[in-house]
Amino acid sequence: MDRVDLAYVIGAVLGKEEVDGVRVAYTTYTNTLGKWVKDPDGVVQYLVNIGKAKVVKSGQGRSVILTDEEMMSRVDNLLTPKEDVDPLTVLIEGVRKLANPLSGYADIGDIIKYIEGRLNVSTKEAEEFLVKVIKFHKGRFVFAHGGSRRLKIGSSYYGLIKVVSDAEVLSS
Amino acid sequence: MQRFLVPNRGSSIRLLGPSWRAAREKILSMVHEDYQLMAIIGRAGAGKTTLLLSLEGINDGTFMYTDMTEIKDRDLSAIMSTVFADNIRGVREIQERLKRMSIKGLLKAFAKASPDEIVESAKLKPLETLKLLNDAVELLGMAPLVIGIDEGLLSQDDPRAMDFINAIHAFRNNMQAIPSTRTIITLLPDVVNLISKVDTPLFDILRLGAITLPDYVTREDLREVMQEYGLSETELSKIDALGPLTMRQLICLMNTKMDAIKCGIDTAGEITIE
């Protein structure tokens, strides 16, 4: 985390969301920022120089407004605790949701995208998540060829996945 | 050993496992309930071909099986000419019976045609030739005409998959012209996915008459197979440890004294995304 990230984290914790950005009283902000950086006023000035903040008059004093929405949203996500999820449940839900109604199989490429959205993680993290769940619960899934992404299990390649309990009973 | 793992064509098939017999019963009931386009869906080794071949010798009706594996094309002409070529003996019997009846017009010409002419006609005018066969079995009291098309492991990546889908779509569109004909196709799950994406009208019809084979053997199937091969209960836990198995993998284990590697069962823990 660099000084800009830190400045935004503190802003997210202390500030109040307004139309222009997140507003926080100047003194409160620099006092808190000063716990981690030697020159908090210099950091504020730096934020202003790079267009990520502005300093405005506010009554008798001043306020800092952190203006970079994208960065604030990233910091917000960072500060929001992740929902406790059971990995197996997430995967089973995803497969059932995305399965072809006739075959019961879901495309592994679609499942990776589902995990990305469901857990708000990157593609790589979603892939790692999928591999881990399958490794630990191999008996809960069956695989078939096809699909838009390939999963290599031992020496075989598969692209479709189905939940085992859905495969038990003959369906028609 | 390998021959034990492929269906024995030309002789009667004995289906092992209650799940597979239930699938056969379901298909037969759909045939009798006037379903005209049916699909047997299952992953490789699930027993699609075996199930289709087990319909040989059905009590009422005429069954014609065709294997598309060695056929280059998958369009309607290729499929229908292969159906006639693979079942030419049955077609000849139908022609002989027709000749003994006082028939006129196109059916008379159909009855007189040589095997080569029949196959050529199926190639040039697939649906018209099928309609003649449909009308013949109807007239002779040999209906329904059940045509089993084993698509030969056509995958979604195969450029011929679209030809196959278009051919099945043609069956769909002409069902009313061939009311005594029942078409049963085998499909891999990925081809089902492809159909759902590229041909919704066909998918909607197929889903009414589809059977999804069990993707792996259940406990009951496993017990029956083990009993058939004379294996003891102690072997059961060894098989359980291998995870969900297709019927082909199970039969392979029985024939190789439980050699998981030879049977292509992935016991390695290595899983990666490519």
PDB file of N, CA and C in Angstrom, chain A residues 91-156:
ATOM      1  N   LEU A  91     -19.894 -23.550  -5.764  1.00  0.00           N
ATOM      2  CA  LEU A  91     -19.699 -24.246  -7.033  1.00  0.00           C
ATOM      3  C   LEU A  91     -20.961 -25.020  -7.439  1.00  0.00           C
ATOM      4  N   ILE A  92     -21.563 -25.699  -6.469  1.00  0.00           N
ATOM      5  CA  ILE A  92     -22.769 -26.478  -6.790  1.00  0.00           C
ATOM      6  C   ILE A  92     -23.881 -25.537  -7.282  1.00  0.00           C
ATOM      7  N   GLU A  93     -24.027 -24.406  -6.584  1.00  0.00           N
ATOM      8  CA  GLU A  93     -25.047 -23.420  -7.009  1.00  0.00           C
ATOM      9  C   GLU A  93     -24.791 -22.941  -8.429  1.00  0.00           C
ATOM     10  N   GLY A  94     -23.515 -22.669  -8.702  1.00  0.00           N
ATOM     11  CA  GLY A  94     -23.131 -22.178 -10.029  1.00  0.00           C
ATOM     12  C   GLY A  94     -23.418 -23.199 -11.107  1.00  0.00           C
ATOM     13  N   VAL A  95     -23.040 -24.448 -10.853  1.00  0.00           N
ATOM     14  CA  VAL A  95     -23.253 -25.493 -11.864  1.00  0.00           C
ATOM     15  C   VAL A  95     -24.754 -25.664 -12.108  1.00  0.00           C
ATOM     16  N   ARG A  96     -25.521 -25.701 -11.028  1.00  0.00           N
ATOM     17  CA  ARG A  96     -26.978 -25.903 -11.201  1.00  0.00           C
ATOM     18  C   ARG A  96     -27.611 -24.733 -11.944  1.00  0.00           C
ATOM     19  N   LYS A  97     -27.128 -23.543 -11.635  1.00  0.00           N
ATOM     20  CA  LYS A  97     -27.691 -22.344 -12.257  1.00  0.00           C
ATOM     21  C   LYS A  97     -27.378 -22.310 -13.762  1.00  0.00           C
ATOM     22  N   LEU A  98     -26.166 -22.718 -14.113  1.00  0.00           N
ATOM     23  CA  LEU A  98     -25.719 -22.565 -15.496  1.00  0.00           C
ATOM     24  C   LEU A  98     -25.851 -23.839 -16.330  1.00  0.00           C
ATOM     25  N   ALA A  99     -26.342 -24.914 -15.697  1.00  0.00           N
ATOM     26  CA  ALA A  99     -26.395 -26.196 -16.420  1.00  0.00           C
ATOM     27  C   ALA A  99     -27.399 -26.149 -17.559  1.00  0.00           C
ATOM     28  N   ASN A 100     -27.051 -26.859 -18.621  1.00  0.00           N
ATOM     29  CA  ASN A 100     -28.004 -27.030 -19.709  1.00  0.00           C
ATOM     30  C   ASN A 100     -29.177 -27.853 -19.176  1.00  0.00           C
ATOM     31  N   PRO A 101     -30.413 -27.413 -19.405  1.00  0.00           N
ATOM     32  CA  PRO A 101     -31.550 -28.114 -18.804  1.00  0.00           C
ATOM     33  C   PRO A 101     -31.707 -29.561 -19.274  1.00  0.00           C
ATOM     34  N   LEU A 102     -31.161 -29.875 -20.429  1.00  0.00           N
ATOM     35  CA  LEU A 102     -31.299 -31.243 -20.941  1.00  0.00           C
ATOM     36  C   LEU A 102     -30.193 -32.157 -20.432  1.00  0.00           C
ATOM     37  N   SER A 103     -28.961 -31.684 -20.512  1.00  0.00           N
ATOM     38  CA  SER A 103     -27.847 -32.569 -20.161  1.00  0.00           C
ATOM     39  C   SER A 103     -27.442 -32.437 -18.699  1.00  0.00           C
ATOM     40  N   GLY A 104     -27.736 -31.312 -18.080  1.00  0.00           N
ATOM     41  CA  GLY A 104     -27.330 -31.092 -16.693  1.00  0.00           C
ATOM     42  C   GLY A 104     -25.883 -30.635 -16.550  1.00  0.00           C
ATOM     43  N   TYR A 105     -25.174 -30.522 -17.671  1.00  0.00           N
ATOM     44  CA  TYR A 105     -23.773 -30.096 -17.627  1.00  0.00           C
ATOM     45  C   TYR A 105     -23.661 -28.577 -17.823  1.00  0.00           C
ATOM     46  N   ALA A 106     -22.702 -27.975 -17.114  1.00  0.00           N
ATOM     47  CA  ALA A 106     -22.427 -26.547 -17.292  1.00  0.00           C
ATOM     48  C   ALA A 106     -21.033 -26.384 -17.896  1.00  0.00           C
ATOM     49  N   ASP A 107     -20.865 -25.321 -18.653  1.00  0.00           N
ATOM     50  CA  ASP A 107     -19.585 -25.011 -19.295  1.00  0.00           C
ATOM     51  C   ASP A 107     -18.624 -24.469 -18.226  1.00  0.00           C
ATOM     52  N   ILE A 108     -17.437 -25.059 -18.151  1.00  0.00           N
ATOM     53  CA  ILE A 108     -16.473 -24.639 -17.125  1.00  0.00           C
ATOM     54  C   ILE A 108     -16.058 -23.171 -17.314  1.00  0.00           C
ATOM     55  N   GLY A 109     -16.023 -22.698 -18.557  1.00  0.00           N
ATOM     56  CA  GLY A 109     -15.714 -21.281 -18.813  1.00  0.00           C
ATOM     57  C   GLY A 109     -16.767 -20.382 -18.165  1.00  0.00           C
ATOM     58  N   ASP A 110     -18.029 -20.774 -18.285  1.00  0.00           N
ATOM     59  CA  ASP A 110     -19.118 -19.989 -17.675  1.00  0.00           C
ATOM     60  C   ASP A 110     -19.044 -20.046 -16.148  1.00  0.00           C
ATOM     61  N   ILE A 111     -18.638 -21.220 -15.639  1.00  0.00           N
ATOM     62  CA  ILE A 111     -18.533 -21.383 -14.180  1.00  0.00           C
ATOM     63  C   ILE A 111     -17.447 -20.466 -13.620  1.00  0.00           C
ATOM     64  N   ILE A 112     -16.341 -20.351 -14.346  1.00  0.00           N
ATOM     65  CA  ILE A 112     -15.256 -19.469 -13.880  1.00  0.00           C
ATOM     66  C   ILE A 112     -15.765 -18.022 -13.812  1.00  0.00           C
ATOM     67  N   LYS A 113     -16.506 -17.626 -14.852  1.00  0.00           N
ATOM     68  CA  LYS A 113     -17.064 -16.258 -14.855  1.00  0.00           C
ATOM     69  C   LYS A 113     -18.048 -16.080 -13.685  1.00  0.00           C
ATOM     70  N   TYR A 114     -18.840 -17.126 -13.432  1.00  0.00           N
ATOM     71  CA  TYR A 114     -19.820 -17.073 -12.330  1.00  0.00           C
ATOM     72  C   TYR A 114     -19.098 -16.859 -10.989  1.00  0.00           C
ATOM     73  N   ILE A 115     -18.000 -17.606 -10.781  1.00  0.00           N
ATOM     74  CA  ILE A 115     -17.253 -17.489  -9.517  1.00  0.00           C
ATOM     75  C   ILE A 115     -16.646 -16.083  -9.400  1.00  0.00           C
ATOM     76  N   GLU A 116     -16.133 -15.570 -10.530  1.00  0.00           N
ATOM     77  CA  GLU A 116     -15.561 -14.213 -10.533  1.00  0.00           C
ATOM     78  C   GLU A 116     -16.587 -13.208 -10.006  1.00  0.00           C
ATOM     79  N   GLY A 117     -17.796 -13.288 -10.557  1.00  0.00           N
ATOM     80  CA  GLY A 117     -18.844 -12.339 -10.180  1.00  0.00           C
ATOM     81  C   GLY A 117     -19.367 -12.590  -8.782  1.00  0.00           C
ATOM     82  N   ARG A 118     -19.533 -13.855  -8.456  1.00  0.00           N
ATOM     83  CA  ARG A 118     -20.132 -14.220  -7.158  1.00  0.00           C
ATOM     84  C   ARG A 118     -19.226 -13.840  -5.992  1.00  0.00           C
ATOM     85  N   LEU A 119     -17.905 -14.041  -6.180  1.00  0.00           N
ATOM     86  CA  LEU A 119     -16.964 -13.769  -5.085  1.00  0.00           C
ATOM     87  C   LEU A 119     -16.173 -12.478  -5.284  1.00  0.00           C
ATOM     88  N   ASN A 120     -16.467 -11.812  -6.415  1.00  0.00           N
ATOM     89  CA  ASN A 120     -15.771 -10.568  -6.733  1.00  0.00           C
ATOM     90  C   ASN A 120     -14.253 -10.769  -6.729  1.00  0.00           C
ATOM     91  N   VAL A 121     -13.813 -11.761  -7.472  1.00  0.00           N
ATOM     92  CA  VAL A 121     -12.379 -12.069  -7.540  1.00  0.00           C
ATOM     93  C   VAL A 121     -11.931 -12.054  -9.005  1.00  0.00           C
ATOM     94  N   SER A 122     -10.615 -12.109  -9.192  1.00  0.00           N
ATOM     95  CA  SER A 122     -10.079 -12.102 -10.560  1.00  0.00           C
ATOM     96  C   SER A 122     -10.270 -13.473 -11.214  1.00  0.00           C
ATOM     97  N   THR A 123     -10.057 -13.529 -12.530  1.00  0.00           N
ATOM     98  CA  THR A 123     -10.191 -14.802 -13.255  1.00  0.00           C
ATOM     99  C   THR A 123      -9.241 -15.851 -12.676  1.00  0.00           C
ATOM    100  N   LYS A 124      -8.018 -15.434 -12.402  1.00  0.00           N
ATOM    101  CA  LYS A 124      -7.016 -16.378 -11.890  1.00  0.00           C
ATOM    102  C   LYS A 124      -7.461 -16.935 -10.529  1.00  0.00           C
ATOM    103  N   GLU A 125      -7.968 -16.030  -9.680  1.00  0.00           N
ATOM    104  CA  GLU A 125      -8.426 -16.486  -8.361  1.00  0.00           C
ATOM    105  C   GLU A 125      -9.618 -17.427  -8.497  1.00  0.00           C
ATOM    106  N   ALA A 126     -10.502 -17.109  -9.451  1.00  0.00           N
ATOM    107  CA  ALA A 126     -11.679 -17.969  -9.670  1.00  0.00           C
ATOM    108  C   ALA A 126     -11.251 -19.360 -10.140  1.00  0.00           C
ATOM    109  N   GLU A 127     -10.252 -19.395 -11.017  1.00  0.00           N
ATOM    110  CA  GLU A 127      -9.748 -20.684 -11.513  1.00  0.00           C
ATOM    111  C   GLU A 127      -9.148 -21.494 -10.372  1.00  0.00           C
ATOM    112  N   GLU A 128      -8.365 -20.796  -9.526  1.00  0.00           N
ATOM    113  CA  GLU A 128      -7.741 -21.490  -8.384  1.00  0.00           C
ATOM    114  C   GLU A 128      -8.801 -22.024  -7.439  1.00  0.00           C
ATOM    115  N   PHE A 129      -9.848 -21.226  -7.238  1.00  0.00           N
ATOM    116  CA  PHE A 129     -10.966 -21.624  -6.375  1.00  0.00           C
ATOM    117  C   PHE A 129     -11.622 -22.893  -6.926  1.00  0.00           C
ATOM    118  N   LEU A 130     -11.882 -22.874  -8.222  1.00  0.00           N
ATOM    119  CA  LEU A 130     -12.544 -24.023  -8.877  1.00  0.00           C
ATOM    120  C   LEU A 130     -11.704 -25.293  -8.727  1.00  0.00           C
ATOM    121  N   VAL A 131     -10.423 -25.157  -9.007  1.00  0.00           N
ATOM    122  CA  VAL A 131      -9.521 -26.319  -8.926  1.00  0.00           C
ATOM    123  C   VAL A 131      -9.497 -26.878  -7.501  1.00  0.00           C
ATOM    124  N   LYS A 132      -9.416 -25.965  -6.515  1.00  0.00           N
ATOM    125  CA  LYS A 132      -9.364 -26.408  -5.117  1.00  0.00           C
ATOM    126  C   LYS A 132     -10.628 -27.172  -4.740  1.00  0.00           C
ATOM    127  N   VAL A 133     -11.786 -26.614  -5.101  1.00  0.00           N
ATOM    128  CA  VAL A 133     -13.053 -27.270  -4.723  1.00  0.00           C
ATOM    129  C   VAL A 133     -13.138 -28.653  -5.375  1.00  0.00           C
ATOM    130  N   ILE A 134     -12.765 -28.723  -6.650  1.00  0.00           N
ATOM    131  CA  ILE A 134     -12.853 -30.021  -7.350  1.00  0.00           C
ATOM    132  C   ILE A 134     -11.889 -31.025  -6.717  1.00  0.00           C
ATOM    133  N   LYS A 135     -10.694 -30.552  -6.367  1.00  0.00           N
ATOM    134  CA  LYS A 135      -9.698 -31.432  -5.741  1.00  0.00           C
ATOM    135  C   LYS A 135     -10.234 -32.034  -4.438  1.00  0.00           C
ATOM    136  N   PHE A 136     -10.832 -31.182  -3.619  1.00  0.00           N
ATOM    137  CA  PHE A 136     -11.306 -31.653  -2.316  1.00  0.00           C
ATOM    138  C   PHE A 136     -12.617 -32.424  -2.391  1.00  0.00           C
ATOM    139  N   HIS A 137     -13.389 -32.177  -3.448  1.00  0.00           N
ATOM    140  CA  HIS A 137     -14.713 -32.823  -3.527  1.00  0.00           C
ATOM    141  C   HIS A 137     -14.865 -33.505  -4.882  1.00  0.00           C
ATOM    142  N   LYS A 138     -13.851 -34.238  -5.297  1.00  0.00           N
ATOM    143  CA  LYS A 138     -13.856 -34.814  -6.652  1.00  0.00           C
ATOM    144  C   LYS A 138     -15.060 -35.725  -6.888  1.00  0.00           C
ATOM    145  N   GLY A 139     -15.445 -36.429  -5.819  1.00  0.00           N
ATOM    146  CA  GLY A 139     -16.561 -37.374  -5.945  1.00  0.00           C
ATOM    147  C   GLY A 139     -17.912 -36.704  -6.153  1.00  0.00           C
ATOM    148  N   ARG A 140     -17.981 -35.383  -5.981  1.00  0.00           N
ATOM    149  CA  ARG A 140     -19.267 -34.686  -6.112  1.00  0.00           C
ATOM    150  C   ARG A 140     -19.545 -34.215  -7.533  1.00  0.00           C
ATOM    151  N   PHE A 141     -18.567 -34.403  -8.413  1.00  0.00           N
ATOM    152  CA  PHE A 141     -18.743 -33.893  -9.782  1.00  0.00           C
ATOM    153  C   PHE A 141     -18.361 -34.941 -10.819  1.00  0.00           C
ATOM    154  N   VAL A 142     -19.025 -34.852 -11.969  1.00  0.00           N
ATOM    155  CA  VAL A 142     -18.573 -35.637 -13.124  1.00  0.00           C
ATOM    156  C   VAL A 142     -18.281 -34.646 -14.254  1.00  0.00           C
ATOM    157  N   PHE A 143     -17.470 -35.102 -15.182  1.00  0.00           N
ATOM    158  CA  PHE A 143     -16.985 -34.192 -16.228  1.00  0.00           C
ATOM    159  C   PHE A 143     -17.223 -34.775 -17.607  1.00  0.00           C
ATOM    160  N   ALA A 144     -17.352 -33.895 -18.573  1.00  0.00           N
ATOM    161  CA  ALA A 144     -17.498 -34.345 -19.961  1.00  0.00           C
ATOM    162  C   ALA A 144     -16.696 -33.415 -20.854  1.00  0.00           C
ATOM    163  N   HIS A 145     -16.448 -33.886 -22.053  1.00  0.00           N
ATOM    164  CA  HIS A 145     -15.653 -33.096 -22.998  1.00  0.00           C
ATOM    165  C   HIS A 145     -16.490 -31.931 -23.552  1.00  0.00           C
ATOM    166  N   GLY A 146     -15.791 -30.974 -24.158  1.00  0.00           N
ATOM    167  CA  GLY A 146     -16.484 -29.814 -24.727  1.00  0.00           C
ATOM    168  C   GLY A 146     -16.204 -28.581 -23.889  1.00  0.00           C
ATOM    169  N   GLY A 147     -17.076 -27.588 -24.004  1.00  0.00           N
ATOM    170  CA  GLY A 147     -16.930 -26.392 -23.184  1.00  0.00           C
ATOM    171  C   GLY A 147     -15.924 -25.400 -23.737  1.00  0.00           C
ATOM    172  N   SER A 148     -15.922 -24.190 -23.146  1.00  0.00           N
ATOM    173  CA  SER A 148     -15.068 -23.127 -23.673  1.00  0.00           C
ATOM    174  C   SER A 148     -13.725 -23.040 -22.951  1.00  0.00           C
ATOM    175  N   ARG A 149     -13.576 -23.680 -21.797  1.00  0.00           N
ATOM    176  CA  ARG A 149     -12.280 -23.755 -21.097  1.00  0.00           C
ATOM    177  C   ARG A 149     -12.008 -25.210 -20.750  1.00  0.00           C
ATOM    178  N   ARG A 150     -10.739 -25.570 -20.710  1.00  0.00           N
ATOM    179  CA  ARG A 150     -10.395 -26.973 -20.467  1.00  0.00           C
ATOM    180  C   ARG A 150      -9.814 -27.171 -19.065  1.00  0.00           C
ATOM    181  N   LEU A 151     -10.343 -28.156 -18.401  1.00  0.00           N
ATOM    182  CA  LEU A 151      -9.851 -28.556 -17.091  1.00  0.00           C
ATOM    183  C   LEU A 151      -9.074 -29.847 -17.296  1.00  0.00           C
ATOM    184  N   LYS A 152      -7.820 -29.873 -16.855  1.00  0.00           N
ATOM    185  CA  LYS A 152      -7.023 -31.086 -17.043  1.00  0.00           C
ATOM    186  C   LYS A 152      -7.023 -31.868 -15.735  1.00  0.00           C
ATOM    187  N   ILE A 153      -7.587 -33.058 -15.803  1.00  0.00           N
ATOM    188  CA  ILE A 153      -7.612 -33.926 -14.622  1.00  0.00           C
ATOM    189  C   ILE A 153      -6.783 -35.156 -14.971  1.00  0.00           C
ATOM    190  N   GLY A 154      -5.641 -35.298 -14.297  1.00  0.00           N
ATOM    191  CA  GLY A 154      -4.733 -36.388 -14.665  1.00  0.00           C
ATOM    192  C   GLY A 154      -4.299 -36.175 -16.100  1.00  0.00           C
ATOM    193  N   SER A 155      -4.655 -37.132 -16.950  1.00  0.00           N
ATOM    194  CA  SER A 155      -4.238 -36.994 -18.351  1.00  0.00           C
ATOM    195  C   SER A 155      -5.400 -36.630 -19.271  1.00  0.00           C
ATOM    196  N   SER A 156      -6.576 -36.386 -18.694  1.00  0.00           N
ATOM    197  CA  SER A 156      -7.755 -36.091 -19.533  1.00  0.00           C
ATOM    198  C   SER A 156      -8.153 -34.625 -19.459  1.00  0.00           C
TER     199      SER A 156
END
